[in-house]
CSV table of C-alpha atoms in Angstrom, one decimal:
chain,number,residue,atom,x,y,z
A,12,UNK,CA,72.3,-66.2,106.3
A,13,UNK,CA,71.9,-69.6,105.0
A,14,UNK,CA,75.0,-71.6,105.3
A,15,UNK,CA,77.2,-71.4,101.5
A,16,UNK,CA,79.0,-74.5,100.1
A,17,UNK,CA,82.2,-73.6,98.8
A,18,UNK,CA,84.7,-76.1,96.8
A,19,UNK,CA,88.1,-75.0,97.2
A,20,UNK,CA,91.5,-76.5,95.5
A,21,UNK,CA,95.3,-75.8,95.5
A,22,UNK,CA,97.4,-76.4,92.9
A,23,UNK,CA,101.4,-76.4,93.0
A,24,UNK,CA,101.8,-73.0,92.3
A,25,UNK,CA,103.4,-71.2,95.1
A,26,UNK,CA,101.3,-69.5,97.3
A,27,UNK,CA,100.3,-71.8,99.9
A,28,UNK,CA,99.7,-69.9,102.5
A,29,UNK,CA,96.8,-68.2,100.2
A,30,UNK,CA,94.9,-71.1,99.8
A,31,UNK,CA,95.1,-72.0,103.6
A,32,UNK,CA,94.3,-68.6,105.4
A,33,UNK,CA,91.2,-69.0,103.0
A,34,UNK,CA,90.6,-72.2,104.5
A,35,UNK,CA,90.9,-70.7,107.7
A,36,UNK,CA,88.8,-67.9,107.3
A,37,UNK,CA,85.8,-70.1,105.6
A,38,UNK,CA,86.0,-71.9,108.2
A,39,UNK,CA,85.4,-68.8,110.5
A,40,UNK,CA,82.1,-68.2,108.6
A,41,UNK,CA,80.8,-71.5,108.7
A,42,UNK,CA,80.8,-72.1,105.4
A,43,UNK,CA,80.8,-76.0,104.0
A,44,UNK,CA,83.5,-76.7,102.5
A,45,UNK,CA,85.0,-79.2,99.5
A,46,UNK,CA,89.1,-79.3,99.4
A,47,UNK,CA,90.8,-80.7,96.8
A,48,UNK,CA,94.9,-80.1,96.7
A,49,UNK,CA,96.9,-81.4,93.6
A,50,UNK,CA,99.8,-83.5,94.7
A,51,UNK,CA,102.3,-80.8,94.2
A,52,UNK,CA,100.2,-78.7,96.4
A,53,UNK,CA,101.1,-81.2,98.6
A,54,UNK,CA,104.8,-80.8,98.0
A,55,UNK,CA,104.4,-76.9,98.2
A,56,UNK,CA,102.7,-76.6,101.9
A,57,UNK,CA,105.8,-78.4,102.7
A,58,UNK,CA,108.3,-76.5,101.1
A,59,UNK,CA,106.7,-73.1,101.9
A,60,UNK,CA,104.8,-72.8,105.0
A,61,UNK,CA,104.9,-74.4,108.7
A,62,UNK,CA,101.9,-76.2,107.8
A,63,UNK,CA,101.5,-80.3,107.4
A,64,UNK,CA,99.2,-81.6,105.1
A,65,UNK,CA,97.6,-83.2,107.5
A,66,UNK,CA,96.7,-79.7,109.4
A,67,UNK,CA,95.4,-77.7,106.1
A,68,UNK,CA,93.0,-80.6,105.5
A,69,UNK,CA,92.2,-80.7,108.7
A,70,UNK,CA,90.7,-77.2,107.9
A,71,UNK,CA,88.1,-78.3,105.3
A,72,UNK,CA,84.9,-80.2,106.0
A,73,UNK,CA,85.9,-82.4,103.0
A,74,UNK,CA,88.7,-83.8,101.3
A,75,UNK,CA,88.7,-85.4,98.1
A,76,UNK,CA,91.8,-86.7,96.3
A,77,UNK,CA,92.9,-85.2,93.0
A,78,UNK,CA,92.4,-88.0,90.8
A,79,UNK,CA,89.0,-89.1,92.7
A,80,UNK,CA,86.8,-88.0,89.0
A,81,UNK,CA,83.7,-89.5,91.0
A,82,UNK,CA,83.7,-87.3,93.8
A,83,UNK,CA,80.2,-85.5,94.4
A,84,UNK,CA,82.0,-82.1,93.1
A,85,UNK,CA,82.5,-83.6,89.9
A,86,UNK,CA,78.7,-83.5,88.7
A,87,UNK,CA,76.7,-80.6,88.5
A,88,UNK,CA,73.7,-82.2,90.1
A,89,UNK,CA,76.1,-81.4,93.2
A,90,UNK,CA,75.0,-78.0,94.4
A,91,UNK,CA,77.6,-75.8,95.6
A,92,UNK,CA,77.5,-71.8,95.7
A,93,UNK,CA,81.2,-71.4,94.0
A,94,UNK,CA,84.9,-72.3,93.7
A,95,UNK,CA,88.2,-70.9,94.7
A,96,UNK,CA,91.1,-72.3,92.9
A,97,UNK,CA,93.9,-70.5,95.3
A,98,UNK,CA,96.6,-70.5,94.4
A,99,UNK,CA,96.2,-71.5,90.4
A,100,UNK,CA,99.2,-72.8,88.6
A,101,UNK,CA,99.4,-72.2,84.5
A,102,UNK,CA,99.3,-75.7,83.9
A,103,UNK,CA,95.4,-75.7,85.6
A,104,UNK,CA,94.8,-72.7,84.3
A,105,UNK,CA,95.6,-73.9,80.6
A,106,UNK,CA,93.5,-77.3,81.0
A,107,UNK,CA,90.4,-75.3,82.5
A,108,UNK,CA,90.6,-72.7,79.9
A,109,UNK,CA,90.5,-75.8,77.2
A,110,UNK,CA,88.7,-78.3,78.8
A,111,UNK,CA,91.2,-80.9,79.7
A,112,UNK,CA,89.4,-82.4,82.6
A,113,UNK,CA,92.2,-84.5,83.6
A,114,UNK,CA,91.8,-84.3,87.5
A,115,UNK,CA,88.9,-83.3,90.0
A,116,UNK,CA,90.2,-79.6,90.2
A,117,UNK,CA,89.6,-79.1,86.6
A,118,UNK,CA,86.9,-81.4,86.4
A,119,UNK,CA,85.4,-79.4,88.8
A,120,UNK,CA,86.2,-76.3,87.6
A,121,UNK,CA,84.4,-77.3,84.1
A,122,UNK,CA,81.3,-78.2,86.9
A,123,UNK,CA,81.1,-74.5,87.7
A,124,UNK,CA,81.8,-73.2,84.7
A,125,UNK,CA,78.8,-75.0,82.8
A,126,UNK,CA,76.2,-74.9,85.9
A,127,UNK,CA,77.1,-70.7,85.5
A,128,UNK,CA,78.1,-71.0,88.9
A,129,UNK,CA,81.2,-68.3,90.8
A,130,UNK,CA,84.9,-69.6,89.4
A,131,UNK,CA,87.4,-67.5,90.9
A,132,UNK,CA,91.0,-68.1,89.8
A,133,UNK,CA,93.9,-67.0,91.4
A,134,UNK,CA,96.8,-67.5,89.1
A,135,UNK,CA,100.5,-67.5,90.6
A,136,UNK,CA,103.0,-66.8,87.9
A,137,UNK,CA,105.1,-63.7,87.0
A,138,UNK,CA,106.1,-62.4,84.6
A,139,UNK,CA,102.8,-63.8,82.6
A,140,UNK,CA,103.4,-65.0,78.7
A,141,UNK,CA,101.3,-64.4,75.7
A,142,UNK,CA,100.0,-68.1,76.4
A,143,UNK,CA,98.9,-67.3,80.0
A,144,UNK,CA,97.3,-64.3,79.0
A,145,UNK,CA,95.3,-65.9,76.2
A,146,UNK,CA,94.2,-68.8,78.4
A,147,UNK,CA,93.1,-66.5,81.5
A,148,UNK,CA,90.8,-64.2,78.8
A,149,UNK,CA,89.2,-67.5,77.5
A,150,UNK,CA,88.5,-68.1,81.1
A,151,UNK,CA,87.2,-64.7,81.6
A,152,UNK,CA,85.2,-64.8,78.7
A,153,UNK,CA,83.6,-68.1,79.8
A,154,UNK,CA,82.6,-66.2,83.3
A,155,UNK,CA,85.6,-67.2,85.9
A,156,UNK,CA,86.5,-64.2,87.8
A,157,UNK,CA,90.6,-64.4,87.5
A,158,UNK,CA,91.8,-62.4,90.8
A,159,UNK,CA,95.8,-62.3,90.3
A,160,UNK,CA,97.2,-61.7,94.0
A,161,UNK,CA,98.1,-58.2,94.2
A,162,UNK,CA,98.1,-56.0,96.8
A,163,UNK,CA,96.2,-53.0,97.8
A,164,UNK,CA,98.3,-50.8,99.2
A,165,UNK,CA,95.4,-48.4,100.3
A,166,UNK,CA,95.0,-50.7,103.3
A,167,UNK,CA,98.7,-50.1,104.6
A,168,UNK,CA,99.7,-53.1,104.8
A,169,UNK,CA,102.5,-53.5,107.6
A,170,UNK,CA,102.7,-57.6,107.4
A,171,UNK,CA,102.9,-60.4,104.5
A,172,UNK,CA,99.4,-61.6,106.8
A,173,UNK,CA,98.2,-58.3,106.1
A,174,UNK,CA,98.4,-58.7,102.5
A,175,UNK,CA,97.5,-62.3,102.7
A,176,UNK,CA,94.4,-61.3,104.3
A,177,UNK,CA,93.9,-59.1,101.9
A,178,UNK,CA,93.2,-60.8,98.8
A,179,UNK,CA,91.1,-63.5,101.3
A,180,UNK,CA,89.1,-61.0,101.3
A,181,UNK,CA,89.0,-59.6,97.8
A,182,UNK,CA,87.9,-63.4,97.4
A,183,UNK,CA,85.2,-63.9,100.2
A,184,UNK,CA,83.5,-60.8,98.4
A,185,UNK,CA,83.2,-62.3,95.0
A,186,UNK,CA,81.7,-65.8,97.1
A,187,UNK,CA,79.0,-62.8,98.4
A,188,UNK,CA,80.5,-64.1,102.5
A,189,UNK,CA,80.5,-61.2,104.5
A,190,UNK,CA,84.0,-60.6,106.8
A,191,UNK,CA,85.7,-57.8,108.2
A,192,UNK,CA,89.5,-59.5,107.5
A,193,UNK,CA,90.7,-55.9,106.5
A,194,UNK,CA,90.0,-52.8,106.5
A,195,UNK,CA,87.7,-51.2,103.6
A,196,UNK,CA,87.9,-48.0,101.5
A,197,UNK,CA,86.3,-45.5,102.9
A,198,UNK,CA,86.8,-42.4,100.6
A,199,UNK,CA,90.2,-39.8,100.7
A,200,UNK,CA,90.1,-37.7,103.4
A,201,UNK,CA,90.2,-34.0,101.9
């Protein structure tokens, strides 16, 4: 399997841990990848998980700073096989869904968007307004694949890792990357 180039970004949503066990399990398949965090990602790794900043970049191939608009990721002549934006806050959500390019995650987003490339959006908020609603159907209507983090129960999930793991993989599907982080369904046993 040829080796897949995946952009990745956090926002300050919470949810950190999401965004870094997909880091961790990219990483696992050898995929390239692209990591951009939004300074109150930053803030959030800190306030929710064990995790410096320093270790969950450590994770990615690349690191690009939020407001770095000339990074490679930022042109479409910069061939990547998709983007994970995990977790999404509204406030990125809203500016990709109107293109408001105002830092290299939605710049980036835009990037995929346009060159028809996977955008997969997981959105972290609850309960979700009228607003959020309308913004993530513009997005799905413009070909991002919005995957809220919910859990599948069918896989018995006996740890929050478990569920992490999860949606990780719910995600690594959508990017086409082959894993075995949980359990598939198999069919009811009569």
């Amino acid at each position: 399997m040829e080796k897949k180039r995946i952009v990745v970004a956090m926002t300050g949503a919470s949810g950190a841990l999401l965004g870094i066990r997909l880091l961790q399990e990219l990483r696992k398949t050898g995929a390239e990848t692209h990591f951009v965090l939004s300074d109150w990602a930053r803030r959030t790794i800190e306030l929710e998980t064990d995790y410096t900043v320093e270790q969950v970049c450590a994770l990615a191939d690349l690191v690009y700073p939020a407001d770095d608009l000339a990074a490679s990721i930022s042109s479409g002549s910069f061939q990547t096989d998709g983007m994970v934006i995990m977790p999404c806050s509204m406030k990125t959500l809203s500016a990709i869904a109107n293109g408001f390019s105002y830092n290299l995650i939605a710049r980036a987003a835009d990037v995929a968007l346009k060159e028809r490339r996977p955008l997969i959006v997981v959105p972290r908020e609850t309960p979700l307004s009228s607003i959020h609603l309308r913004n993530m159907l513009s997005l799905s209507g413009d070909g991002a694949i919005l995957l809220p983090p919910c859990i599948g129960f069918y896989t018995r999930p006996k740890t929050l890792e478990d569920a992490v793991d999860h949606l990780v993989g719910k995600v690594l599907d959508e990017l086409h990357i082959p894993h075995q982080i949980y359990p598939r369904w198999t069919g009811a046993e009569s």
